[in-house]
């Protein structure tokens, strides 16, 4: 153990203020209100101690329901407390932990899901640090483990299951049978993309996918449309078994159909033929990953709350929303001028 972190007193005061936001409690009144909440139990004996072995930290936090009430209090006005309680009963399955990790963390921060199923076979590499929330001391650590740790540090009461070898036929079946209420599919494997959707459709689980380019978001409401064609019909009758038989060139063509090559940005369209030649892999940016996490989280919340979110392909293209334009010389900031 390297660090004991105990801020339970401040958390209890924040809890009281969240329960009575208009009371303006302070001093003796605040202390009395805290004592009523704890029913006289001393602060140092109240709540839960969370142990984080990977960092050597022992942290004192409020009991689960009170912890979550305070942590999500600023959601109110957009998400009611009853909606928050309902969302925390839901199970989120995440396949692929690049955009998937950003989505899992955004969902957890927003209180969208109380259980997370995480699947990825990969380990953190240096080139991943252009877009993933991690540090150099975590290079070589499994991405499932990194994401699970981040979730636990955000909310020690979350339930997290990891599939650290990625997904094959058996583990994918177990993943879906574990009962996710919603699936976030962000993996690289063409076979897994199709097989996951086949099982999700069979089990009537909605699927979200964000392409990390132009804010391209696909929503497939298999929960409402059990006969819906995969990828909105873009791959025709192709099955996961068919994908296993494709050679490298055919797989590349298949992936373009699945994502919808006509929707990609000019930069991504130009980059794809260079992968394996002048580029080591397809380009991804942190801004795109974080935007994808936000799009997936907002859509997941609405779906899980029963709002009318239809299947479809959508785009939040920041280059189109904030177009380039000439800036008059007089508008150039002094800071920018001085830096030249």
C-alpha positions in Angstrom: 0.0 0.0 0.0 1.4 3.4 -1.1 -1.4 5.8 -0.4 -4.5 6.0 1.9 -6.9 8.6 0.6 -9.7 9.5 3.0 -12.1 12.4 2.0 -15.2 10.9 3.5 -16.0 14.0 5.5 -16.1 16.2 2.4 -18.2 13.5 0.5 -20.7 13.5 3.4 -21.0 17.2 3.3 -21.6 17.1 -0.4 -24.2 14.4 0.0 -26.1 16.5 2.5 -26.0 19.5 0.1 -27.2 17.3 -2.8 -30.1 16.1 -0.7 -31.0 19.7 0.3 -29.7 22.0 -2.4 -31.7 25.0 -1.3 -31.0 24.8 2.5 -27.6 26.6 2.4 -26.3 24.5 5.3 -23.1 25.4 7.0 -21.3 25.1 10.3 -23.2 23.4 13.1 -26.3 22.9 10.9 -24.2 21.1 8.3 -22.5 18.9 10.9 -25.9 18.0 12.4 -27.3 17.1 9.0 -24.3 14.9 8.3 -24.8 13.1 11.7 -28.5 12.5 10.7 -27.4 10.9 7.4 -24.8 8.7 9.1 -27.2 7.9 12.0 -24.5 8.8 14.4 -21.9 6.5 12.9 -18.5 8.2 13.0 -17.2 9.3 9.6 -14.1 7.2 9.7 -16.3 4.1 10.1 -18.9 5.0 7.5 -19.0 3.9 3.9 -16.6 1.6 2.0 -12.9 1.3 1.5 -11.9 0.6 -2.1 -8.6 -1.1 -2.7 -6.8 -0.5 -6.0 -3.9 -3.0 -6.1 -2.4 -1.8 -9.4 -1.7 1.7 -7.9 -1.4 0.7 -4.2 -4.2 3.1 -3.3 -6.8 2.6 -0.5 -9.7 5.0 -1.0 -12.6 5.8 1.4 -15.9 6.4 -0.4 -19.6 6.7 0.4 -21.9 3.6 0.3 -22.9 2.6 -3.2 -26.3 4.4 -3.5 -25.1 7.6 -1.8 -21.9 7.5 -3.8 -23.8 7.3 -7.1 -26.3 9.9 -6.0 -23.6 12.5 -5.4 -21.5 11.5 -8.4 -24.4 11.8 -10.8 -26.0 14.8 -9.1 -24.9 17.2 -11.8 -26.7 15.0 -14.4 -30.0 16.2 -12.9 -32.0 18.6 -15.2 -31.0 16.3 -18.1 -31.3 12.9 -16.5 -33.7 12.4 -13.6 -32.7 10.4 -10.5 -35.3 7.7 -11.4 -33.8 7.5 -14.9 -30.3 7.3 -13.4 -31.3 4.4 -11.2 -32.9 2.6 -14.2 -29.7 3.1 -16.3 -27.5 1.7 -13.6 -29.3 -1.6 -13.8 -28.4 -2.0 -17.5 -25.6 -4.1 -19.0 -23.3 -2.7 -21.7 -21.2 -5.0 -24.0 -18.2 -3.4 -25.6 -16.2 -5.2 -28.3 -13.0 -3.4 -29.3 -11.4 -0.9 -26.9 -10.2 2.1 -29.0 -13.5 4.0 -29.6 -15.0 1.3 -27.4 -12.9 2.3 -24.4 -13.9 6.0 -24.9 -17.5 4.9 -25.1 -17.3 2.7 -22.0 -15.7 5.4 -20.0 -18.2 8.1 -21.2 -21.1 5.7 -20.5 -19.8 5.0 -17.0 -19.2 8.7 -16.3 -22.8 9.5 -17.4 -24.2 6.6 -15.4 -25.3 4.7 -18.5 -24.8 1.1 -17.3 -23.9 -0.6 -14.1 -22.3 -3.7 -15.6 -19.8 -3.6 -18.5 -18.6 -6.6 -20.6 -15.3 -5.7 -22.2 -13.7 -7.8 -25.1 -10.4 -7.2 -26.8 -7.3 -9.4 -27.3 -4.8 -6.5 -27.8 -2.3 -4.9 -25.4 -1.5 -1.2 -25.2 1.3 -0.1 -27.6 3.1 3.2 -27.9 1.2 4.1 -31.1 -2.1 3.7 -29.2 -1.2 6.7 -27.1 -2.3 9.1 -29.8 -5.9 8.3 -28.9 -6.3 6.2 -25.7 -6.5 7.3 -22.1 -3.3 5.7 -20.7 0.2 6.4 -19.7 3.7 5.1 -20.7 3.8 3.1 -17.5 1.0 1.0 -18.9 2.5 0.0 -22.2 2.1 -3.8 -22.7 -1.0 -4.0 -20.4 -4.1 -5.6 -21.9 -6.6 -3.1 -23.1 -9.4 -4.9 -21.3 -7.5 -4.6 -18.0 -6.7 -0.9 -18.6 -10.4 -0.1 -19.3 -11.6 -2.2 -16.3 -9.2 -0.3 -14.1 -10.4 3.1 -15.3 -14.0 2.1 -14.7 -13.2 0.9 -11.2 -11.4 4.1 -10.4 -14.4 6.1 -11.6 -17.0 4.0 -9.8 -15.8 1.2 -7.5 -19.3 -0.3 -7.4 -19.4 -1.1 -11.1 -19.4 -4.7 -12.2 -16.9 -5.4 -15.0 -16.3 -8.7 -16.8 -13.4 -8.9 -19.3 -12.8 -11.2 -22.2 -9.1 -10.7 -22.5 -8.5 -13.1 -25.4 -10.9 -11.3 -27.7 -13.8 -13.2 -29.2 -14.0 -16.5 -31.0 -17.2 -18.6 -31.6 -17.4 -19.9 -28.1 -16.4 -16.7 -26.2 -18.6 -14.5 -28.5 -21.6 -16.8 -27.7 -20.8 -16.5 -24.0 -20.4 -12.7 -24.3 -23.9 -12.4 -25.8 -25.5 -14.9 -23.5 -24.1 -12.8 -20.6 -27.1 -10.6 -21.4 -25.9 -7.2 -22.6 -28.9 -4.8 -23.0 -26.9 -3.0 -25.7 -23.8 -3.8 -27.7 -21.1 -1.3 -28.7 -19.1 -2.9 -31.6 -15.8 -1.3 -32.4 -13.5 -4.2 -33.3 -11.2 -4.6 -36.2 -12.1 -8.2 -37.1 -14.5 -8.5 -40.1 -15.6 -11.9 -38.9 -16.3 -10.7 -35.4 -18.3 -7.7 -36.7 -20.6 -9.9 -38.6 -20.8 -12.7 -36.0 -21.6 -10.3 -33.2 -24.5 -8.8 -35.2 -25.8 -12.2 -36.1 -26.0 -13.2 -32.4 -27.2 -9.7 -31.4 -30.1 -10.0 -33.9 -30.9 -13.5 -32.6 -31.0 -12.2 -29.0 -32.7 -8.9 -30.0 -29.8 -6.7 -28.7 -29.4 -3.2 -30.3 -25.9 -2.5 -31.7 -24.0 0.8 -32.0 -20.9 1.4 -34.1 -18.9 4.6 -34.6 -16.4 4.6 -37.4 -13.9 7.2 -36.0 -14.3 9.3 -39.2 -16.7 12.2 -39.8 -18.6 11.1 -36.7 -20.2 8.2 -38.6 -22.6 6.4 -36.3 -24.6 3.3 -37.1 -27.6 2.3 -35.0 -29.1 -1.2 -35.6 -32.2 -1.7 -33.5 -32.3 -5.5 -33.5 -34.3 -5.2 -30.3 -37.2 -3.7 -32.3 -36.4 -5.2 -35.7 -35.3 -8.8 -35.4 -35.3 -9.3 -39.2 -33.3 -6.2 -39.9 -30.4 -6.9 -42.4 -26.9 -6.5 -41.0 -25.2 -3.2 -41.6 -28.5 -1.8 -43.0 -28.2 -4.2 -45.9 -24.8 -2.9 -47.1 -23.3 -6.4 -47.0 -26.2 -8.2 -48.7 -26.6 -11.8 -47.5 -22.9 -12.2 -46.5 -22.6 -14.3 -43.3 -19.8 -14.6 -40.7 -19.0 -18.0 -42.2 -18.6 -16.4 -45.6 -16.3 -13.8 -44.3 -13.9 -16.5 -43.0 -13.4 -17.6 -46.6 -12.4 -14.2 -47.9 -8.8 -13.3 -48.9 -7.1 -10.1 -47.9 -8.3 -8.1 -50.9 -11.8 -9.4 -50.6 -11.8 -8.5 -46.8 -10.8 -5.0 -47.6 -13.6 -4.6 -50.1 -16.0 -6.2 -47.6 -15.1 -3.7 -44.9 -15.6 -0.8 -47.3 -19.2 -2.1 -47.9 -19.8 -2.7 -44.3 -18.8 0.8 -43.2 -20.1 2.5 -46.3 -17.1 3.7 -48.3 -19.2 6.5 -49.9 -19.7 8.0 -46.4 -16.0 8.3 -45.5 -14.1 11.6 -45.5 -11.8 12.4 -48.4 -8.8 12.0 -46.1 -9.8 8.5 -45.0 -10.7 7.5 -48.5 -7.2 8.5 -49.7 -5.5 6.9 -46.7 -7.1 3.4 -47.0 -5.2 2.3 -50.1 -1.9 3.3 -48.4 -2.4 1.1 -45.4 0.4 -1.5 -45.5 2.3 0.6 -47.9 3.1 4.1 -46.7 0.8 3.8 -43.6 1.2 1.2 -40.9 -2.6 1.2 -40.2 -5.6 3.4 -40.9 -5.5 6.8 -39.3 -7.3 7.6 -36.1 -7.3 10.7 -34.0 -8.0 11.3 -30.3 -10.6 13.9 -31.2 -12.4 11.4 -33.4 -12.3 8.7 -30.7 -13.7 11.1 -28.1 -16.4 12.3 -30.4 -17.3 8.7 -31.1 -17.5 7.9 -27.4 -19.8 10.9 -26.9 -22.1 9.9 -29.9 -22.3 6.3 -28.7 -23.0 7.3 -25.1 -25.8 9.8 -25.9 -27.4 7.2 -28.3 -27.1 4.4 -25.8 -28.7 6.5 -23.0 -31.6 7.4 -25.2 -32.2 3.8 -26.3 -31.9 2.3 -22.8 -34.4 4.9 -21.5 -36.9 3.9 -24.2 -36.8 7.0 -26.3 -37.7 6.7 -30.0 -34.2 6.3 -31.5 -34.5 4.7 -35.0 -32.1 2.5 -36.8 -30.0 4.3 -39.3 -26.6 5.7 -40.4 -25.8 9.1 -39.1 -22.9 11.6 -39.3 -21.7 14.5 -37.1 -19.0 15.9 -39.4 -17.2 18.6 -37.6 -15.4 19.7 -40.7 -18.8 20.4 -42.3 -20.3 21.9 -39.2 -17.3 24.2 -38.6 -16.1 24.8 -42.2 -12.7 26.3 -43.1 -12.7 29.9 -44.1 -10.1 32.6 -44.7 -9.2 34.6 -41.6 -8.4 38.3 -42.2 -4.8 39.2 -41.2 -6.2 41.7 -38.6 -7.9 38.8 -36.9 -4.8 36.8 -36.2 -4.2 36.7 -32.5 -1.2 38.5 -31.0 -0.2 35.2 -29.3 0.0 33.5 -32.6 2.0 36.4 -34.1 4.4 36.4 -31.2 5.0 32.6 -31.5 6.3 32.9 -35.0 
